[in-house]
């Protein structure tokens, strides 16, 4: 063997030894290799790729670089470089293969996997990823992100659940800007989140100002001494409830222990006629129960089909 041939052989051997294959995708029966942008190779079977993705089906019908003979193909299957990283490719491949499903730790990883599946037209993968949008971790921790993804892929049930969950979140948080940009989040969808909040606040305001509450009456008088009352505790309670709804539109903190101990609630509960001091002005149990019941009737989710 000449020095040049010896050198070429050494380089080829060195190159082969540095190739990194994913430990779960290194089957000897694989007939194709996909390589991630971070240099990890996945030995795959054409059949799985072709059946799961029309895009891969088209790609694999094109002449592939690498192997020129059947023997070459057996020794070193043809390969293709993809723009996705190894984490994303592993998720897609685990879903299309009969093996344990992937564990998705963050909403950003899930979003990237959704976009990759969309890019390769992998309908089955998208259906499986959809289930992760129902994960309580994401609904509680990243409701705006879940809503954005649900809107993009027109997942009605998930959008409803996520829109309700956003009522406990700050939709103005700057961290949401990135997901809006990446998901192609429509302005109309963002407006719908704002609209849901305003409907709840405006609905509660209208209810609290209604004639069902004696504190709103112009001729509100003490039932004992018949003196006209000019009590401020009812307006303060109304303002406190609306403020609570503004910061947390779901309203789940209203009538929670901390809220019930607040000055606004306690002052309302213990308010008496300044003239006679004989009895409490309001039927506190009835009033608070009415407010609590009405809160349940307010709209709490968005139907993206409308």
PDB file of N, CA, C and O in Angstrom, residues 41-111:
ATOM      1  N   UNK A  41     -26.224  11.796  14.534  1.00  0.00           N
ATOM      2  CA  UNK A  41     -26.800  11.001  13.444  1.00  0.00           C
ATOM      3  C   UNK A  41     -27.848  10.031  13.993  1.00  0.00           C
ATOM      4  O   UNK A  41     -27.666   9.447  15.057  1.00  0.00           O
ATOM      5  N   UNK A  42     -28.902   9.870  13.226  1.00  0.00           N
ATOM      6  CA  UNK A  42     -29.975   8.939  13.572  1.00  0.00           C
ATOM      7  C   UNK A  42     -30.124   7.941  12.430  1.00  0.00           C
ATOM      8  O   UNK A  42     -30.464   8.334  11.307  1.00  0.00           O
ATOM      9  N   UNK A  43     -29.844   6.663  12.713  1.00  0.00           N
ATOM     10  CA  UNK A  43     -30.064   5.631  11.710  1.00  0.00           C
ATOM     11  C   UNK A  43     -31.556   5.305  11.689  1.00  0.00           C
ATOM     12  O   UNK A  43     -32.139   4.930  12.705  1.00  0.00           O
ATOM     13  N   UNK A  44     -32.153   5.470  10.529  1.00  0.00           N
ATOM     14  CA  UNK A  44     -33.603   5.293  10.407  1.00  0.00           C
ATOM     15  C   UNK A  44     -33.940   4.288   9.314  1.00  0.00           C
ATOM     16  O   UNK A  44     -33.080   3.865   8.543  1.00  0.00           O
ATOM     17  N   UNK A  45     -35.204   3.951   9.269  1.00  0.00           N
ATOM     18  CA  UNK A  45     -35.725   3.092   8.204  1.00  0.00           C
ATOM     19  C   UNK A  45     -36.577   3.971   7.279  1.00  0.00           C
ATOM     20  O   UNK A  45     -37.477   4.669   7.747  1.00  0.00           O
ATOM     21  N   UNK A  46     -36.279   3.916   6.026  1.00  0.00           N
ATOM     22  CA  UNK A  46     -36.989   4.746   5.052  1.00  0.00           C
ATOM     23  C   UNK A  46     -38.504   4.607   5.190  1.00  0.00           C
ATOM     24  O   UNK A  46     -39.239   5.582   5.050  1.00  0.00           O
ATOM     25  N   UNK A  47     -38.946   3.380   5.439  1.00  0.00           N
ATOM     26  CA  UNK A  47     -40.379   3.115   5.485  1.00  0.00           C
ATOM     27  C   UNK A  47     -41.068   3.982   6.530  1.00  0.00           C
ATOM     28  O   UNK A  47     -42.127   4.568   6.265  1.00  0.00           O
ATOM     29  N   UNK A  48     -40.473   4.102   7.717  1.00  0.00           N
ATOM     30  CA  UNK A  48     -41.074   4.912   8.773  1.00  0.00           C
ATOM     31  C   UNK A  48     -41.123   6.381   8.369  1.00  0.00           C
ATOM     32  O   UNK A  48     -42.122   7.071   8.603  1.00  0.00           O
ATOM     33  N   UNK A  49     -40.042   6.859   7.769  1.00  0.00           N
ATOM     34  CA  UNK A  49     -40.001   8.264   7.362  1.00  0.00           C
ATOM     35  C   UNK A  49     -41.005   8.544   6.246  1.00  0.00           C
ATOM     36  O   UNK A  49     -41.722   9.551   6.276  1.00  0.00           O
ATOM     37  N   UNK A  50     -41.056   7.646   5.281  1.00  0.00           N
ATOM     38  CA  UNK A  50     -41.938   7.855   4.134  1.00  0.00           C
ATOM     39  C   UNK A  50     -43.411   7.787   4.520  1.00  0.00           C
ATOM     40  O   UNK A  50     -44.237   8.555   4.009  1.00  0.00           O
ATOM     41  N   UNK A  51     -43.754   6.867   5.420  1.00  0.00           N
ATOM     42  CA  UNK A  51     -45.155   6.702   5.806  1.00  0.00           C
ATOM     43  C   UNK A  51     -45.638   7.804   6.746  1.00  0.00           C
ATOM     44  O   UNK A  51     -46.836   8.083   6.819  1.00  0.00           O
ATOM     45  N   UNK A  52     -44.714   8.436   7.457  1.00  0.00           N
ATOM     46  CA  UNK A  52     -45.116   9.464   8.425  1.00  0.00           C
ATOM     47  C   UNK A  52     -45.089  10.868   7.847  1.00  0.00           C
ATOM     48  O   UNK A  52     -45.683  11.778   8.431  1.00  0.00           O
ATOM     49  N   UNK A  53     -44.420  11.028   6.702  1.00  0.00           N
ATOM     50  CA  UNK A  53     -44.255  12.382   6.171  1.00  0.00           C
ATOM     51  C   UNK A  53     -44.204  12.409   4.646  1.00  0.00           C
ATOM     52  O   UNK A  53     -43.297  11.846   4.037  1.00  0.00           O
ATOM     53  N   UNK A  54     -45.171  13.080   4.019  1.00  0.00           N
ATOM     54  CA  UNK A  54     -45.127  13.252   2.563  1.00  0.00           C
ATOM     55  C   UNK A  54     -43.862  13.984   2.112  1.00  0.00           C
ATOM     56  O   UNK A  54     -43.356  13.742   1.018  1.00  0.00           O
ATOM     57  N   UNK A  55     -43.355  14.863   2.966  1.00  0.00           N
ATOM     58  CA  UNK A  55     -42.140  15.603   2.623  1.00  0.00           C
ATOM     59  C   UNK A  55     -40.952  14.652   2.543  1.00  0.00           C
ATOM     60  O   UNK A  55     -40.172  14.683   1.584  1.00  0.00           O
ATOM     61  N   UNK A  56     -40.816  13.784   3.542  1.00  0.00           N
ATOM     62  CA  UNK A  56     -39.735  12.802   3.514  1.00  0.00           C
ATOM     63  C   UNK A  56     -39.934  11.813   2.362  1.00  0.00           C
ATOM     64  O   UNK A  56     -38.972  11.358   1.736  1.00  0.00           O
ATOM     65  N   UNK A  57     -41.190  11.499   2.073  1.00  0.00           N
ATOM     66  CA  UNK A  57     -41.463  10.571   0.975  1.00  0.00           C
ATOM     67  C   UNK A  57     -40.925  11.139  -0.331  1.00  0.00           C
ATOM     68  O   UNK A  57     -40.301  10.435  -1.124  1.00  0.00           O
ATOM     69  N   UNK A  58     -41.121  12.436  -0.527  1.00  0.00           N
ATOM     70  CA  UNK A  58     -40.607  13.080  -1.736  1.00  0.00           C
ATOM     71  C   UNK A  58     -39.087  13.166  -1.704  1.00  0.00           C
ATOM     72  O   UNK A  58     -38.416  12.874  -2.712  1.00  0.00           O
ATOM     73  N   UNK A  59     -38.553  13.540  -0.568  1.00  0.00           N
ATOM     74  CA  UNK A  59     -37.100  13.668  -0.439  1.00  0.00           C
ATOM     75  C   UNK A  59     -36.390  12.351  -0.720  1.00  0.00           C
ATOM     76  O   UNK A  59     -35.333  12.313  -1.363  1.00  0.00           O
ATOM     77  N   UNK A  60     -36.981  11.254  -0.254  1.00  0.00           N
ATOM     78  CA  UNK A  60     -36.317   9.954  -0.382  1.00  0.00           C
ATOM     79  C   UNK A  60     -36.468   9.341  -1.770  1.00  0.00           C
ATOM     80  O   UNK A  60     -35.884   8.298  -2.055  1.00  0.00           O
ATOM     81  N   UNK A  61     -37.265   9.969  -2.615  1.00  0.00           N
ATOM     82  CA  UNK A  61     -37.340   9.498  -3.999  1.00  0.00           C
ATOM     83  C   UNK A  61     -36.265  10.147  -4.870  1.00  0.00           C
ATOM     84  O   UNK A  61     -36.029   9.722  -5.997  1.00  0.00           O
ATOM     85  N   UNK A  62     -35.646  11.178  -4.314  1.00  0.00           N
ATOM     86  CA  UNK A  62     -34.583  11.867  -5.051  1.00  0.00           C
ATOM     87  C   UNK A  62     -33.268  11.123  -4.888  1.00  0.00           C
ATOM     88  O   UNK A  62     -33.054  10.430  -3.889  1.00  0.00           O
ATOM     89  N   UNK A  63     -32.354  11.239  -5.863  1.00  0.00           N
ATOM     90  CA  UNK A  63     -31.039  10.589  -5.737  1.00  0.00           C
ATOM     91  C   UNK A  63     -30.340  11.095  -4.482  1.00  0.00           C
ATOM     92  O   UNK A  63     -30.282  12.295  -4.219  1.00  0.00           O
ATOM     93  N   UNK A  64     -29.827  10.161  -3.685  1.00  0.00           N
ATOM     94  CA  UNK A  64     -29.171  10.519  -2.440  1.00  0.00           C
ATOM     95  C   UNK A  64     -27.660  10.405  -2.579  1.00  0.00           C
ATOM     96  O   UNK A  64     -27.154   9.439  -3.145  1.00  0.00           O
ATOM     97  N   UNK A  65     -26.927  11.377  -2.074  1.00  0.00           N
ATOM     98  CA  UNK A  65     -25.477  11.296  -2.111  1.00  0.00           C
ATOM     99  C   UNK A  65     -24.970  10.253  -1.123  1.00  0.00           C
ATOM    100  O   UNK A  65     -25.642   9.937  -0.147  1.00  0.00           O
ATOM    101  N   UNK A  66     -23.831   9.708  -1.367  1.00  0.00           N
ATOM    102  CA  UNK A  66     -23.228   8.785  -0.405  1.00  0.00           C
ATOM    103  C   UNK A  66     -22.991   7.418  -0.985  1.00  0.00           C
ATOM    104  O   UNK A  66     -21.860   7.034  -1.234  1.00  0.00           O
ATOM    105  N   UNK A  67     -24.038   6.648  -1.215  1.00  0.00           N
ATOM    106  CA  UNK A  67     -23.877   5.276  -1.663  1.00  0.00           C
ATOM    107  C   UNK A  67     -24.163   5.168  -3.159  1.00  0.00           C
ATOM    108  O   UNK A  67     -25.157   5.659  -3.641  1.00  0.00           O
ATOM    109  N   UNK A  68     -23.257   4.482  -3.872  1.00  0.00           N
ATOM    110  CA  UNK A  68     -23.435   4.331  -5.306  1.00  0.00           C
ATOM    111  C   UNK A  68     -23.783   2.903  -5.689  1.00  0.00           C
ATOM    112  O   UNK A  68     -24.233   2.633  -6.783  1.00  0.00           O
ATOM    113  N   UNK A  69     -23.581   1.960  -4.789  1.00  0.00           N
ATOM    114  CA  UNK A  69     -23.901   0.561  -5.063  1.00  0.00           C
ATOM    115  C   UNK A  69     -24.657  -0.013  -3.877  1.00  0.00           C
ATOM    116  O   UNK A  69     -24.704   0.577  -2.796  1.00  0.00           O
ATOM    117  N   UNK A  70     -25.247  -1.196  -4.093  1.00  0.00           N
ATOM    118  CA  UNK A  70     -25.959  -1.860  -3.019  1.00  0.00           C
ATOM    119  C   UNK A  70     -25.029  -2.180  -1.859  1.00  0.00           C
ATOM    120  O   UNK A  70     -25.397  -2.090  -0.685  1.00  0.00           O
ATOM    121  N   UNK A  71     -23.791  -2.554  -2.204  1.00  0.00           N
ATOM    122  CA  UNK A  71     -22.823  -2.877  -1.164  1.00  0.00           C
ATOM    123  C   UNK A  71     -22.470  -1.633  -0.365  1.00  0.00           C
ATOM    124  O   UNK A  71     -22.393  -1.663   0.866  1.00  0.00           O
ATOM    125  N   UNK A  72     -22.277  -0.526  -1.080  1.00  0.00           N
ATOM    126  CA  UNK A  72     -21.984   0.736  -0.389  1.00  0.00           C
ATOM    127  C   UNK A  72     -23.138   1.117   0.529  1.00  0.00           C
ATOM    128  O   UNK A  72     -22.936   1.576   1.651  1.00  0.00           O
ATOM    129  N   UNK A  73     -24.357   0.932   0.036  1.00  0.00           N
ATOM    130  CA  UNK A  73     -25.539   1.296   0.797  1.00  0.00           C
ATOM    131  C   UNK A  73     -25.653   0.469   2.064  1.00  0.00           C
ATOM    132  O   UNK A  73     -26.092   0.953   3.107  1.00  0.00           O
ATOM    133  N   UNK A  74     -25.275  -0.798   1.985  1.00  0.00           N
ATOM    134  CA  UNK A  74     -25.333  -1.674   3.145  1.00  0.00           C
ATOM    135  C   UNK A  74     -24.286  -1.276   4.174  1.00  0.00           C
ATOM    136  O   UNK A  74     -24.531  -1.330   5.384  1.00  0.00           O
ATOM    137  N   UNK A  75     -23.117  -0.884   3.697  1.00  0.00           N
ATOM    138  CA  UNK A  75     -22.036  -0.508   4.603  1.00  0.00           C
ATOM    139  C   UNK A  75     -22.243   0.884   5.192  1.00  0.00           C
ATOM    140  O   UNK A  75     -21.974   1.120   6.363  1.00  0.00           O
ATOM    141  N   UNK A  76     -22.685   1.789   4.363  1.00  0.00           N
ATOM    142  CA  UNK A  76     -22.887   3.160   4.810  1.00  0.00           C
ATOM    143  C   UNK A  76     -24.136   3.720   4.138  1.00  0.00           C
ATOM    144  O   UNK A  76     -24.089   4.196   3.004  1.00  0.00           O
ATOM    145  N   UNK A  77     -25.282   3.683   4.844  1.00  0.00           N
ATOM    146  CA  UNK A  77     -26.547   4.155   4.260  1.00  0.00           C
ATOM    147  C   UNK A  77     -26.444   5.631   3.860  1.00  0.00           C
ATOM    148  O   UNK A  77     -25.698   6.396   4.470  1.00  0.00           O
ATOM    149  N   UNK A  78     -27.176   6.014   2.839  1.00  0.00           N
ATOM    150  CA  UNK A  78     -27.176   7.423   2.441  1.00  0.00           C
ATOM    151  C   UNK A  78     -27.722   8.285   3.582  1.00  0.00           C
ATOM    152  O   UNK A  78     -28.469   7.808   4.438  1.00  0.00           O
ATOM    153  N   UNK A  79     -27.342   9.545   3.592  1.00  0.00           N
ATOM    154  CA  UNK A  79     -27.745  10.421   4.697  1.00  0.00           C
ATOM    155  C   UNK A  79     -28.185  11.783   4.187  1.00  0.00           C
ATOM    156  O   UNK A  79     -27.955  12.136   3.028  1.00  0.00           O
ATOM    157  N   UNK A  80     -28.808  12.529   5.087  1.00  0.00           N
ATOM    158  CA  UNK A  80     -29.229  13.880   4.759  1.00  0.00           C
ATOM    159  C   UNK A  80     -29.069  14.746   6.014  1.00  0.00           C
ATOM    160  O   UNK A  80     -29.306  14.286   7.137  1.00  0.00           O
ATOM    161  N   UNK A  81     -28.635  15.972   5.821  1.00  0.00           N
ATOM    162  CA  UNK A  81     -28.482  16.913   6.926  1.00  0.00           C
ATOM    163  C   UNK A  81     -29.759  17.735   7.064  1.00  0.00           C
ATOM    164  O   UNK A  81     -30.263  18.280   6.072  1.00  0.00           O
ATOM    165  N   UNK A  82     -30.262  17.831   8.287  1.00  0.00           N
ATOM    166  CA  UNK A  82     -31.470  18.601   8.556  1.00  0.00           C
ATOM    167  C   UNK A  82     -31.147  19.800   9.444  1.00  0.00           C
ATOM    168  O   UNK A  82     -30.142  19.807  10.149  1.00  0.00           O
ATOM    169  N   UNK A  83     -32.009  20.792   9.409  1.00  0.00           N
ATOM    170  CA  UNK A  83     -31.774  22.023  10.163  1.00  0.00           C
ATOM    171  C   UNK A  83     -32.171  21.913  11.634  1.00  0.00           C
ATOM    172  O   UNK A  83     -31.785  22.749  12.451  1.00  0.00           O
ATOM    173  N   UNK A  84     -32.920  20.863  11.985  1.00  0.00           N
ATOM    174  CA  UNK A  84     -33.373  20.699  13.363  1.00  0.00           C
ATOM    175  C   UNK A  84     -32.261  20.126  14.243  1.00  0.00           C
ATOM    176  O   UNK A  84     -31.398  19.390  13.764  1.00  0.00           O
ATOM    177  N   UNK A  85     -32.330  20.431  15.550  1.00  0.00           N
ATOM    178  CA  UNK A  85     -31.333  19.880  16.458  1.00  0.00           C
ATOM    179  C   UNK A  85     -31.722  18.464  16.872  1.00  0.00           C
ATOM    180  O   UNK A  85     -32.807  17.970  16.547  1.00  0.00           O
ATOM    181  N   UNK A  86     -30.823  17.811  17.602  1.00  0.00           N
ATOM    182  CA  UNK A  86     -31.023  16.405  17.952  1.00  0.00           C
ATOM    183  C   UNK A  86     -32.217  16.202  18.890  1.00  0.00           C
ATOM    184  O   UNK A  86     -32.906  15.182  18.800  1.00  0.00           O
ATOM    185  N   UNK A  87     -32.481  17.156  19.763  1.00  0.00           N
ATOM    186  CA  UNK A  87     -33.622  17.035  20.675  1.00  0.00           C
ATOM    187  C   UNK A  87     -34.928  16.988  19.890  1.00  0.00           C
ATOM    188  O   UNK A  87     -35.804  16.153  20.153  1.00  0.00           O
ATOM    189  N   UNK A  88     -35.044  17.871  18.907  1.00  0.00           N
ATOM    190  CA  UNK A  88     -36.264  17.928  18.100  1.00  0.00           C
ATOM    191  C   UNK A  88     -36.424  16.670  17.254  1.00  0.00           C
ATOM    192  O   UNK A  88     -37.516  16.084  17.194  1.00  0.00           O
ATOM    193  N   UNK A  89     -35.339  16.245  16.601  1.00  0.00           N
ATOM    194  CA  UNK A  89     -35.426  15.043  15.764  1.00  0.00           C
ATOM    195  C   UNK A  89     -35.745  13.807  16.593  1.00  0.00           C
ATOM    196  O   UNK A  89     -36.497  12.938  16.147  1.00  0.00           O
ATOM    197  N   UNK A  90     -35.191  13.740  17.775  1.00  0.00           N
ATOM    198  CA  UNK A  90     -35.480  12.585  18.635  1.00  0.00           C
ATOM    199  C   UNK A  90     -36.971  12.529  18.968  1.00  0.00           C
ATOM    200  O   UNK A  90     -37.578  11.451  18.953  1.00  0.00           O
ATOM    201  N   UNK A  91     -37.575  13.678  19.245  1.00  0.00           N
ATOM    202  CA  UNK A  91     -39.009  13.707  19.553  1.00  0.00           C
ATOM    203  C   UNK A  91     -39.822  13.206  18.360  1.00  0.00           C
ATOM    204  O   UNK A  91     -40.705  12.352  18.510  1.00  0.00           O
ATOM    205  N   UNK A  92     -39.525  13.719  17.174  1.00  0.00           N
ATOM    206  CA  UNK A  92     -40.269  13.299  15.983  1.00  0.00           C
ATOM    207  C   UNK A  92     -40.113  11.807  15.726  1.00  0.00           C
ATOM    208  O   UNK A  92     -41.092  11.103  15.433  1.00  0.00           O
ATOM    209  N   UNK A  93     -38.878  11.323  15.829  1.00  0.00           N
ATOM    210  CA  UNK A  93     -38.622   9.917  15.524  1.00  0.00           C
ATOM    211  C   UNK A  93     -39.214   8.984  16.569  1.00  0.00           C
ATOM    212  O   UNK A  93     -39.721   7.912  16.235  1.00  0.00           O
ATOM    213  N   UNK A  94     -39.170   9.368  17.816  1.00  0.00           N
ATOM    214  CA  UNK A  94     -39.759   8.521  18.856  1.00  0.00           C
ATOM    215  C   UNK A  94     -41.273   8.365  18.655  1.00  0.00           C
ATOM    216  O   UNK A  94     -41.843   7.319  18.950  1.00  0.00           O
ATOM    217  N   UNK A  95     -41.892   9.408  18.146  1.00  0.00           N
ATOM    218  CA  UNK A  95     -43.334   9.340  17.925  1.00  0.00           C
ATOM    219  C   UNK A  95     -43.687   8.427  16.755  1.00  0.00           C
ATOM    220  O   UNK A  95     -44.680   7.693  16.809  1.00  0.00           O
ATOM    221  N   UNK A  96     -42.878   8.442  15.706  1.00  0.00           N
ATOM    222  CA  UNK A  96     -43.226   7.620  14.539  1.00  0.00           C
ATOM    223  C   UNK A  96     -42.735   6.180  14.674  1.00  0.00           C
ATOM    224  O   UNK A  96     -43.177   5.306  13.919  1.00  0.00           O
ATOM    225  N   UNK A  97     -41.845   5.915  15.624  1.00  0.00           N
ATOM    226  CA  UNK A  97     -41.346   4.555  15.843  1.00  0.00           C
ATOM    227  C   UNK A  97     -42.116   3.883  16.980  1.00  0.00           C
ATOM    228  O   UNK A  97     -42.599   4.556  17.891  1.00  0.00           O
ATOM    229  N   UNK A  98     -42.209   2.538  16.945  1.00  0.00           N
ATOM    230  CA  UNK A  98     -42.858   1.806  18.056  1.00  0.00           C
ATOM    231  C   UNK A  98     -41.900   1.685  19.236  1.00  0.00           C
ATOM    232  O   UNK A  98     -41.277   0.644  19.467  1.00  0.00           O
ATOM    233  N   UNK A  99     -41.781   2.766  19.977  1.00  0.00           N
ATOM    234  CA  UNK A  99     -40.871   2.816  21.115  1.00  0.00           C
ATOM    235  C   UNK A  99     -41.440   3.778  22.151  1.00  0.00           C
ATOM    236  O   UNK A  99     -42.432   4.468  21.878  1.00  0.00           O
ATOM    237  N   UNK A 100     -40.863   3.838  23.359  1.00  0.00           N
ATOM    238  CA  UNK A 100     -41.388   4.769  24.375  1.00  0.00           C
ATOM    239  C   UNK A 100     -41.493   6.193  23.852  1.00  0.00           C
ATOM    240  O   UNK A 100     -40.608   6.673  23.137  1.00  0.00           O
ATOM    241  N   UNK A 101     -42.581   6.843  24.196  1.00  0.00           N
ATOM    242  CA  UNK A 101     -42.826   8.208  23.732  1.00  0.00           C
ATOM    243  C   UNK A 101     -41.843   9.186  24.383  1.00  0.00           C
ATOM    244  O   UNK A 101     -41.328   8.936  25.468  1.00  0.00           O
ATOM    245  N   UNK A 102     -41.590  10.304  23.718  1.00  0.00           N
ATOM    246  CA  UNK A 102     -40.625  11.266  24.253  1.00  0.00           C
ATOM    247  C   UNK A 102     -41.143  11.989  25.491  1.00  0.00           C
ATOM    248  O   UNK A 102     -42.345  12.167  25.664  1.00  0.00           O
ATOM    249  N   UNK A 103     -40.207  12.392  26.331  1.00  0.00           N
ATOM    250  CA  UNK A 103     -40.517  13.236  27.476  1.00  0.00           C
ATOM    251  C   UNK A 103     -40.186  14.671  27.083  1.00  0.00           C
ATOM    252  O   UNK A 103     -39.054  14.958  26.694  1.00  0.00           O
ATOM    253  N   UNK A 104     -41.164  15.535  27.154  1.00  0.00           N
ATOM    254  CA  UNK A 104     -40.967  16.938  26.749  1.00  0.00           C
ATOM    255  C   UNK A 104     -40.996  17.796  28.000  1.00  0.00           C
ATOM    256  O   UNK A 104     -42.015  17.910  28.670  1.00  0.00           O
ATOM    257  N   UNK A 105     -39.859  18.407  28.305  1.00  0.00           N
ATOM    258  CA  UNK A 105     -39.686  19.096  29.575  1.00  0.00           C
ATOM    259  C   UNK A 105     -40.106  20.562  29.565  1.00  0.00           C
ATOM    260  O   UNK A 105     -40.363  21.136  30.625  1.00  0.00           O
ATOM    261  N   UNK A 106     -40.146  21.187  28.395  1.00  0.00           N
ATOM    262  CA  UNK A 106     -40.459  22.623  28.381  1.00  0.00           C
ATOM    263  C   UNK A 106     -41.375  22.965  27.214  1.00  0.00           C
ATOM    264  O   UNK A 106     -41.418  22.254  26.205  1.00  0.00           O
ATOM    265  N   UNK A 107     -42.078  24.081  27.360  1.00  0.00           N
ATOM    266  CA  UNK A 107     -43.005  24.512  26.318  1.00  0.00           C
ATOM    267  C   UNK A 107     -42.248  24.946  25.072  1.00  0.00           C
ATOM    268  O   UNK A 107     -42.748  24.796  23.953  1.00  0.00           O
ATOM    269  N   UNK A 108     -41.027  25.455  25.226  1.00  0.00           N
ATOM    270  CA  UNK A 108     -40.251  25.888  24.064  1.00  0.00           C
ATOM    271  C   UNK A 108     -39.831  24.683  23.229  1.00  0.00           C
ATOM    272  O   UNK A 108     -39.859  24.734  21.992  1.00  0.00           O
ATOM    273  N   UNK A 109     -39.456  23.588  23.892  1.00  0.00           N
ATOM    274  CA  UNK A 109     -39.102  22.352  23.175  1.00  0.00           C
ATOM    275  C   UNK A 109     -40.331  21.813  22.452  1.00  0.00           C
ATOM    276  O   UNK A 109     -40.247  21.368  21.293  1.00  0.00           O
ATOM    277  N   UNK A 110     -41.485  21.865  23.113  1.00  0.00           N
ATOM    278  CA  UNK A 110     -42.727  21.403  22.492  1.00  0.00           C
ATOM    279  C   UNK A 110     -43.070  22.249  21.277  1.00  0.00           C
ATOM    280  O   UNK A 110     -43.452  21.714  20.224  1.00  0.00           O
ATOM    281  N   UNK A 111     -42.926  23.556  21.391  1.00  0.00           N
ATOM    282  CA  UNK A 111     -43.240  24.454  20.275  1.00  0.00           C
ATOM    283  C   UNK A 111     -42.358  24.167  19.073  1.00  0.00           C
ATOM    284  O   UNK A 111     -42.832  24.084  17.935  1.00  0.00           O
TER     285      UNK A 111
END
